[in-house]
């Protein structure tokens, strides 16, 4: 499947009537179709062929793809191809009797060809893709489907389908992912489905059923700990009135601790069993979330005593190390244990709720950082001033010494040579011839 439109992938030679007669003969309805072709009743011709097309699932394997490609080519000549393609897709969802081993691959290939033979903005593509998802569920081929999911958002925009069709598609993809064990993708698409409900439909039975499925998936997930995505959806908020017990349980996992969860379980005895909620999974998850809350609450001291962890998680101290490993693996906390001090040293903690209290703490931290930076800046300025002052004193000392050296050179010298300043002897007389 390609996000870009691929032109006709089936190469045919002949008119619609010629090819329709050829296909009718192949599925043994040639005699019934011939008079309809002569009257140019195209849709009636296609109806006869489509009804008989179930026979294609039993043709030799080497002829299967070519036969289905020709059938789809004929269908796409109709003014209303969806009327016929749904039946073709249904046929492809059934077993290929002549090829039990390769049948699923042949059928998926045929469905993919149908998808690629239609224009990107043709709603026919939606119905074909829906058939591919159903085929995936029935045959366990989710990994082949998954690689196309990044393109789905743009495809949905091109198809311009309504919310109901969009929701149906997302719900089926979620089901296919869940069946394949891909909980992350399953949860992603069940959320997409829930988001398609508007405020008027939030309280309908369908909306509640799908929303509860999303909540249950989030609660039981071993990797999903942030419930802000759920709480931001209006259909989830509507559960406060329609399903208050479910909403209370969700809020406990979103904001509260193990003690609150235990109290809920006591007050609603039998609720978890009735709703098929795994109590062991919920208990484990609640302990991890409680550990995360403890770490976030110790944002100043950065230390949690063993005794406090033991009490909050309702575990013996000898089990703290195992729970510490689990909470770090879950990505909720970073830190290490100090067995000598019997504390957990918090390096980083994940906030389950970021409300007014957390904003105040963040504000205090920012103010602290600002004060520290201000002190550092002042210390740097003082040091810079000291360096400048020392440099100035050094320069002045050098200039003073240089000035002193110049004065010393200009002083009169004692015992100088004749003719020099300070020599009182008269200069010698010039010699003459009389001197001889």
mmCIF file of C-alpha atoms in Angstrom, residues 138-323:
data_model
loop_
_atom_site.group_PDB
_atom_site.id
_atom_site.type_symbol
_atom_site.label_atom_id
_atom_site.label_comp_id
_atom_site.label_asym_id
_atom_site.label_seq_id
_atom_site.Cartn_x
_atom_site.Cartn_y
_atom_site.Cartn_z
ATOM 1 C CA UNK A 138 -8.708 -13.168 11.376
ATOM 2 C CA UNK A 139 -5.278 -14.244 10.150
ATOM 3 C CA UNK A 140 -2.846 -12.751 12.665
ATOM 4 C CA UNK A 141 -0.924 -10.570 10.197
ATOM 5 C CA UNK A 142 -0.731 -7.400 12.313
ATOM 6 C CA UNK A 143 2.997 -6.831 11.749
ATOM 7 C CA UNK A 144 2.345 -6.419 8.023
ATOM 8 C CA UNK A 145 -0.414 -3.912 8.762
ATOM 9 C CA UNK A 146 1.545 -1.971 11.389
ATOM 10 C CA UNK A 147 4.106 -0.562 8.965
ATOM 11 C CA UNK A 148 1.332 1.350 7.180
ATOM 12 C CA UNK A 149 -0.188 2.923 10.300
ATOM 13 C CA UNK A 150 2.054 6.047 10.218
ATOM 14 C CA UNK A 151 0.301 6.952 6.928
ATOM 15 C CA UNK A 152 -3.200 6.394 8.282
ATOM 16 C CA UNK A 153 -3.793 9.926 9.570
ATOM 17 C CA UNK A 154 -3.204 11.456 6.134
ATOM 18 C CA UNK A 155 -5.328 8.750 4.503
ATOM 19 C CA UNK A 156 -8.249 9.447 6.845
ATOM 20 C CA UNK A 157 -8.084 13.135 5.926
ATOM 21 C CA UNK A 158 -8.120 12.254 2.236
ATOM 22 C CA UNK A 159 -11.062 9.879 2.601
ATOM 23 C CA UNK A 160 -13.108 12.531 4.446
ATOM 24 C CA UNK A 161 -15.076 9.923 6.372
ATOM 25 C CA UNK A 162 -17.449 10.719 9.247
ATOM 26 C CA UNK A 163 -16.679 10.196 12.948
ATOM 27 C CA UNK A 164 -18.543 6.911 13.122
ATOM 28 C CA UNK A 165 -16.531 5.318 10.305
ATOM 29 C CA UNK A 166 -13.314 6.737 11.738
ATOM 30 C CA UNK A 167 -14.131 5.329 15.164
ATOM 31 C CA UNK A 168 -14.937 1.910 13.715
ATOM 32 C CA UNK A 169 -11.560 1.811 11.960
ATOM 33 C CA UNK A 170 -9.581 2.814 15.062
ATOM 34 C CA UNK A 171 -11.429 0.318 17.222
ATOM 35 C CA UNK A 172 -10.625 -2.546 14.852
ATOM 36 C CA UNK A 173 -6.955 -1.548 14.669
ATOM 37 C CA UNK A 174 -6.842 -1.509 18.463
ATOM 38 C CA UNK A 175 -8.343 -4.979 18.515
ATOM 39 C CA UNK A 176 -5.808 -6.264 15.973
ATOM 40 C CA UNK A 177 -2.908 -4.780 17.960
ATOM 41 C CA UNK A 178 -4.186 -6.228 21.224
ATOM 42 C CA UNK A 179 -4.540 -9.652 19.648
ATOM 43 C CA UNK A 180 -0.909 -9.400 18.481
ATOM 44 C CA UNK A 181 0.264 -8.451 21.979
ATOM 45 C CA UNK A 182 1.112 -4.863 21.029
ATOM 46 C CA UNK A 183 -0.511 -3.142 24.015
ATOM 47 C CA UNK A 184 1.029 0.247 23.254
ATOM 48 C CA UNK A 185 -0.462 0.468 19.757
ATOM 49 C CA UNK A 186 -3.744 -1.002 20.970
ATOM 50 C CA UNK A 187 -4.048 1.705 23.629
ATOM 51 C CA UNK A 188 -3.049 4.437 21.177
ATOM 52 C CA UNK A 189 -5.868 3.541 18.795
ATOM 53 C CA UNK A 190 -8.526 2.966 21.422
ATOM 54 C CA UNK A 191 -7.802 6.525 22.593
ATOM 55 C CA UNK A 192 -8.173 7.756 19.021
ATOM 56 C CA UNK A 193 -11.529 6.015 18.882
ATOM 57 C CA UNK A 194 -12.737 7.575 22.152
ATOM 58 C CA UNK A 195 -11.705 11.048 20.977
ATOM 59 C CA UNK A 196 -14.145 10.814 18.051
ATOM 60 C CA UNK A 197 -17.138 11.225 20.397
ATOM 61 C CA UNK A 198 -18.418 14.773 20.703
ATOM 62 C CA UNK A 199 -19.961 16.237 23.851
ATOM 63 C CA UNK A 200 -23.474 15.221 22.810
ATOM 64 C CA UNK A 201 -22.536 11.542 22.417
ATOM 65 C CA UNK A 202 -20.294 11.183 25.486
ATOM 66 C CA UNK A 203 -23.033 9.627 27.611
ATOM 67 C CA UNK A 204 -24.326 7.140 25.064
ATOM 68 C CA UNK A 205 -23.978 3.443 25.771
ATOM 69 C CA UNK A 206 -21.469 3.059 22.925
ATOM 70 C CA UNK A 207 -19.325 5.925 24.234
ATOM 71 C CA UNK A 208 -19.318 4.528 27.773
ATOM 72 C CA UNK A 209 -18.436 1.033 26.585
ATOM 73 C CA UNK A 210 -15.498 2.226 24.475
ATOM 74 C CA UNK A 211 -14.306 4.703 27.110
ATOM 75 C CA UNK A 212 -14.309 2.038 29.824
ATOM 76 C CA UNK A 213 -12.317 -0.190 27.502
ATOM 77 C CA UNK A 214 -9.694 2.578 27.222
ATOM 78 C CA UNK A 215 -9.645 3.106 31.001
ATOM 79 C CA UNK A 216 -9.308 -0.618 31.670
ATOM 80 C CA UNK A 217 -6.487 -0.896 29.153
ATOM 81 C CA UNK A 218 -4.608 1.969 30.819
ATOM 82 C CA UNK A 219 -5.080 0.567 34.330
ATOM 83 C CA UNK A 220 -3.887 -2.929 33.461
ATOM 84 C CA UNK A 221 -0.978 -1.850 31.260
ATOM 85 C CA UNK A 222 2.420 -2.655 32.751
ATOM 86 C CA UNK A 223 4.033 0.306 30.984
ATOM 87 C CA UNK A 224 1.418 3.074 31.114
ATOM 88 C CA UNK A 225 1.652 5.256 34.225
ATOM 89 C CA UNK A 226 0.575 8.701 33.017
ATOM 90 C CA UNK A 227 -3.208 9.100 32.992
ATOM 91 C CA UNK A 228 -3.284 12.748 31.923
ATOM 92 C CA UNK A 229 -4.043 11.676 28.329
ATOM 93 C CA UNK A 230 -7.231 9.956 29.506
ATOM 94 C CA UNK A 231 -8.334 12.727 31.856
ATOM 95 C CA UNK A 232 -8.073 15.279 29.041
ATOM 96 C CA UNK A 233 -10.797 13.490 27.027
ATOM 97 C CA UNK A 234 -14.335 14.740 27.536
ATOM 98 C CA UNK A 235 -15.815 11.236 27.247
ATOM 99 C CA UNK A 236 -13.689 10.189 30.238
ATOM 100 C CA UNK A 237 -14.820 13.205 32.258
ATOM 101 C CA UNK A 238 -18.404 12.193 31.538
ATOM 102 C CA UNK A 239 -17.807 8.979 33.511
ATOM 103 C CA UNK A 240 -18.077 11.030 36.723
ATOM 104 C CA UNK A 241 -21.843 10.887 36.316
ATOM 105 C CA UNK A 242 -22.424 7.729 34.288
ATOM 106 C CA UNK A 243 -19.774 5.455 35.847
ATOM 107 C CA UNK A 244 -18.647 7.094 39.117
ATOM 108 C CA UNK A 245 -16.972 3.962 40.528
ATOM 109 C CA UNK A 246 -14.794 3.578 37.447
ATOM 110 C CA UNK A 247 -13.965 7.267 37.528
ATOM 111 C CA UNK A 248 -12.977 7.106 41.218
ATOM 112 C CA UNK A 249 -10.669 4.168 40.507
ATOM 113 C CA UNK A 250 -9.068 6.047 37.623
ATOM 114 C CA UNK A 251 -8.460 9.120 39.801
ATOM 115 C CA UNK A 252 -6.780 6.967 42.462
ATOM 116 C CA UNK A 253 -4.292 5.702 39.884
ATOM 117 C CA UNK A 254 -3.856 9.199 38.485
ATOM 118 C CA UNK A 255 -3.229 11.065 41.746
ATOM 119 C CA UNK A 256 -3.441 8.985 44.919
ATOM 120 C CA UNK A 257 -1.560 6.254 46.758
ATOM 121 C CA UNK A 258 -1.763 2.630 47.847
ATOM 122 C CA UNK A 259 -3.698 3.443 51.001
ATOM 123 C CA UNK A 260 -6.433 5.129 48.928
ATOM 124 C CA UNK A 261 -6.545 2.128 46.611
ATOM 125 C CA UNK A 262 -6.963 -0.268 49.560
ATOM 126 C CA UNK A 263 -9.785 1.850 50.916
ATOM 127 C CA UNK A 264 -11.490 1.831 47.493
ATOM 128 C CA UNK A 265 -11.201 -1.954 47.323
ATOM 129 C CA UNK A 266 -12.799 -2.293 50.763
ATOM 130 C CA UNK A 267 -15.637 0.084 49.946
ATOM 131 C CA UNK A 268 -16.345 -1.586 46.592
ATOM 132 C CA UNK A 269 -15.874 -5.223 47.466
ATOM 133 C CA UNK A 270 -16.256 -7.493 44.438
ATOM 134 C CA UNK A 271 -15.957 -4.649 41.904
ATOM 135 C CA UNK A 272 -12.560 -5.739 40.571
ATOM 136 C CA UNK A 273 -13.694 -9.333 40.086
ATOM 137 C CA UNK A 274 -16.944 -8.264 38.462
ATOM 138 C CA UNK A 275 -15.118 -6.070 35.924
ATOM 139 C CA UNK A 276 -12.396 -8.666 35.273
ATOM 140 C CA UNK A 277 -9.665 -6.412 36.656
ATOM 141 C CA UNK A 278 -6.528 -8.306 37.682
ATOM 142 C CA UNK A 279 -6.062 -7.379 41.361
ATOM 143 C CA UNK A 280 -2.402 -8.468 41.407
ATOM 144 C CA UNK A 281 -1.553 -6.225 38.463
ATOM 145 C CA UNK A 282 -3.371 -3.271 39.998
ATOM 146 C CA UNK A 283 -1.682 -3.764 43.384
ATOM 147 C CA UNK A 284 1.759 -3.898 41.822
ATOM 148 C CA UNK A 285 1.114 -0.830 39.688
ATOM 149 C CA UNK A 286 -0.259 1.118 42.639
ATOM 150 C CA UNK A 287 2.871 0.374 44.676
ATOM 151 C CA UNK A 288 5.101 1.639 41.874
ATOM 152 C CA UNK A 289 3.044 4.814 41.573
ATOM 153 C CA UNK A 290 3.152 5.293 45.349
ATOM 154 C CA UNK A 291 6.947 4.939 45.284
ATOM 155 C CA UNK A 292 7.057 7.606 42.556
ATOM 156 C CA UNK A 293 4.927 9.936 44.674
ATOM 157 C CA UNK A 294 7.264 9.454 47.641
ATOM 158 C CA UNK A 295 10.288 10.351 45.531
ATOM 159 C CA UNK A 296 8.596 13.426 44.092
ATOM 160 C CA UNK A 297 7.519 14.574 47.568
ATOM 161 C CA UNK A 298 11.146 14.454 48.802
ATOM 162 C CA UNK A 299 12.249 17.060 46.282
ATOM 163 C CA UNK A 300 14.203 19.025 48.901
ATOM 164 C CA UNK A 301 15.860 16.422 51.120
ATOM 165 C CA UNK A 302 16.303 13.987 48.186
ATOM 166 C CA UNK A 303 16.267 11.117 50.661
ATOM 167 C CA UNK A 304 13.553 8.584 51.568
ATOM 168 C CA UNK A 305 14.125 6.476 54.692
ATOM 169 C CA UNK A 306 13.620 2.722 54.330
ATOM 170 C CA UNK A 307 10.969 2.842 57.040
ATOM 171 C CA UNK A 308 8.911 5.339 55.065
ATOM 172 C CA UNK A 309 9.089 3.249 51.899
ATOM 173 C CA UNK A 310 8.182 0.110 53.812
ATOM 174 C CA UNK A 311 5.134 1.766 55.366
ATOM 175 C CA UNK A 312 3.872 3.449 52.194
ATOM 176 C CA UNK A 313 4.200 0.313 50.043
ATOM 177 C CA UNK A 314 3.119 -2.126 52.782
ATOM 178 C CA UNK A 315 6.216 -4.253 52.257
ATOM 179 C CA UNK A 316 8.961 -5.559 54.567
ATOM 180 C CA UNK A 317 12.263 -3.664 54.447
ATOM 181 C CA UNK A 318 14.055 -6.656 52.953
ATOM 182 C CA UNK A 319 11.880 -6.272 49.805
ATOM 183 C CA UNK A 320 12.722 -2.598 49.266
ATOM 184 C CA UNK A 321 15.641 -3.354 46.971
ATOM 185 C CA UNK A 322 13.435 -5.391 44.602
ATOM 186 C CA UNK A 323 10.789 -2.667 44.453
#
